[in-house]
Amino acid sequence: MSKKIYSDLGIEPIINAIGSVTLLGGSTQPPEVIDAMQSAQDMYVPMDELEEKAGNYLAELFGAEACYITSGAGSALTLTTAAFMSGDNDDLIVQLPDTTGIKDEILIQSRQRYHYERCLTYAGAKLVEFGSKDQVTKDDLERSIGEKTVAVHYVANETINDPSALTLEDTLEVAKKNNLPVMVDAAGQIYPLSNLSKYSNMGADAVSYAAKYFGAPHSTGFVVGTKDIIRKVALQSFISYEMRRVRGVGRPQKIDRQEIIGAVTAAKIWMNMNHEDRLAKAEKTCSVIASHIKGIEGVNVEIQENTIGHDPHGVRITLTKDGASLIDVQEALKNGNPRIWMRCDQDLDGNYDGNLARISPFGLYPGEDEIVGSRLAEELKKL
Ligand SMILES: *Cc1c(COP(=O)(O)O)cnc(C)c1O
């Protein structure tokens, strides 16, 4: 590993204790992924064939009906939304994002308003919120369905148990009764492995995942869904734009053949690796970090038991003394030497109260656990 490639540009690398985040470049590709991408570059193939065969391969790997590789989960959401609105009608495909005369309302529950909903409106859709901030019911969903409703959106996050939100089961029940498709953002729900087909097998029509979470190129993601919707998603893509000369909204969301091969290879590794080993390593990394912090006055530290999702375990830090804020620690680490990024957790309104932080083992290279632990201890003692 050479720092020179970055230092030549005047950039000092970061120690990643925050997890797989877009702001730091996603995840690290295993050597097999890099090798496969290198080989992919030695010849040309028709991109439509590559997309089709790679999608079929992933669908079989996941135990799902069909799959389409996209430029991240963000594009997966955009292409799915466009596919729901225009179907296989070429006139409508070229009309988007102008939705005049097209059913364009996507229903989203109040408790799931979030950062990535912009990926839906990008295609021209309007979001219609249902439910109150406190509680969302089947009746709320039922009542919000109107003339222009085209689909229902659901954000899957199995690491958060929100008893006030409408469940996917209930969402599907009401949507199906009203002949509406359901789209799911399951970007980070890549473990347990059954999650990669679970939501579509439950009846969701199109489920978006981010391949950044399992060592694929950061720029890749995919939609898992029915054969029918996946065919329509493909019609929105940059490939369809060039091959069929039908100008869909997906043209700027291009990926290259190396990235598609990288995503396929990373998925193959992810589905076949020893996850007990992976989780044990994550837990070990966390306990090394926690051992540096234990016993510091006014600081609680625990290793999270969580093994589901893309970012297992984690060191959870809370403060018991008044007037102190973990945001100061976050800032000190960010501006220190070496530079270290960590996460202070937000409340539901997106505010940081500074009393809760989480250190992720996901992006730490060997030996960095000791560095993060000792730097954290140093700063926590100053509070
Ligand atoms: C990361 C993420 C996205 C966006 O995925 P990209 O692959 O970065 O485009 C969307 N939704 C959720 C929940 C995510 O975590």
PDB file of C-alpha atoms and ligand atoms in Angstrom, residues 22 72-74 116 185 187 210 212-213 220, ligand 1:
ATOM      1  CA  THR A  22     -19.939   7.521   0.472  1.00  0.00           C
ATOM      2  CA  GLY A  72     -25.270   2.537  -6.983  1.00  0.00           C
ATOM      3  CA  ALA A  73     -28.444   2.056  -4.971  1.00  0.00           C
ATOM      4  CA  GLY A  74     -29.186   5.704  -5.729  1.00  0.00           C
ATOM      5  CA  TYR A 116     -32.175   9.240  -0.268  1.00  0.00           C
ATOM      6  CA  ASP A 185     -34.727   0.607  -0.318  1.00  0.00           C
ATOM      7  CA  ALA A 187     -29.394  -0.698   0.470  1.00  0.00           C
ATOM      8  CA  ALA A 210     -25.911  -0.841  -2.510  1.00  0.00           C
ATOM      9  CA  LYS A 212     -20.648  -0.479  -1.764  1.00  0.00           C
ATOM     10  CA  TYR A 213     -21.427  -2.390   1.409  1.00  0.00           C
ATOM     11  CA  THR A 220     -22.353  -0.061  -8.074  1.00  0.00           C
TER      12      THR A 220
HETATM   13  C1  LIG B   1     -25.889   4.164   0.680  1.00  0.00           C
HETATM   14  C2  LIG B   1     -27.359   4.166   0.600  1.00  0.00           C
HETATM   15  C3  LIG B   1     -28.040   4.589  -0.552  1.00  0.00           C
HETATM   16  C4  LIG B   1     -27.320   5.081  -1.770  1.00  0.00           C
HETATM   17  O1  LIG B   1     -26.539   4.052  -2.302  1.00  0.00           O
HETATM   18  P1  LIG B   1     -25.389   4.388  -3.362  1.00  0.00           P
HETATM   19  O2  LIG B   1     -24.938   3.032  -3.807  1.00  0.00           O
HETATM   20  O3  LIG B   1     -24.334   5.138  -2.610  1.00  0.00           O
HETATM   21  O4  LIG B   1     -25.998   5.184  -4.437  1.00  0.00           O
HETATM   22  C5  LIG B   1     -29.413   4.565  -0.561  1.00  0.00           C
HETATM   23  N1  LIG B   1     -30.115   4.165   0.507  1.00  0.00           N
HETATM   24  C6  LIG B   1     -29.523   3.763   1.649  1.00  0.00           C
HETATM   25  C7  LIG B   1     -30.361   3.324   2.809  1.00  0.00           C
HETATM   26  C8  LIG B   1     -28.120   3.750   1.722  1.00  0.00           C
HETATM   27  O5  LIG B   1     -27.528   3.329   2.849  1.00  0.00           O
END
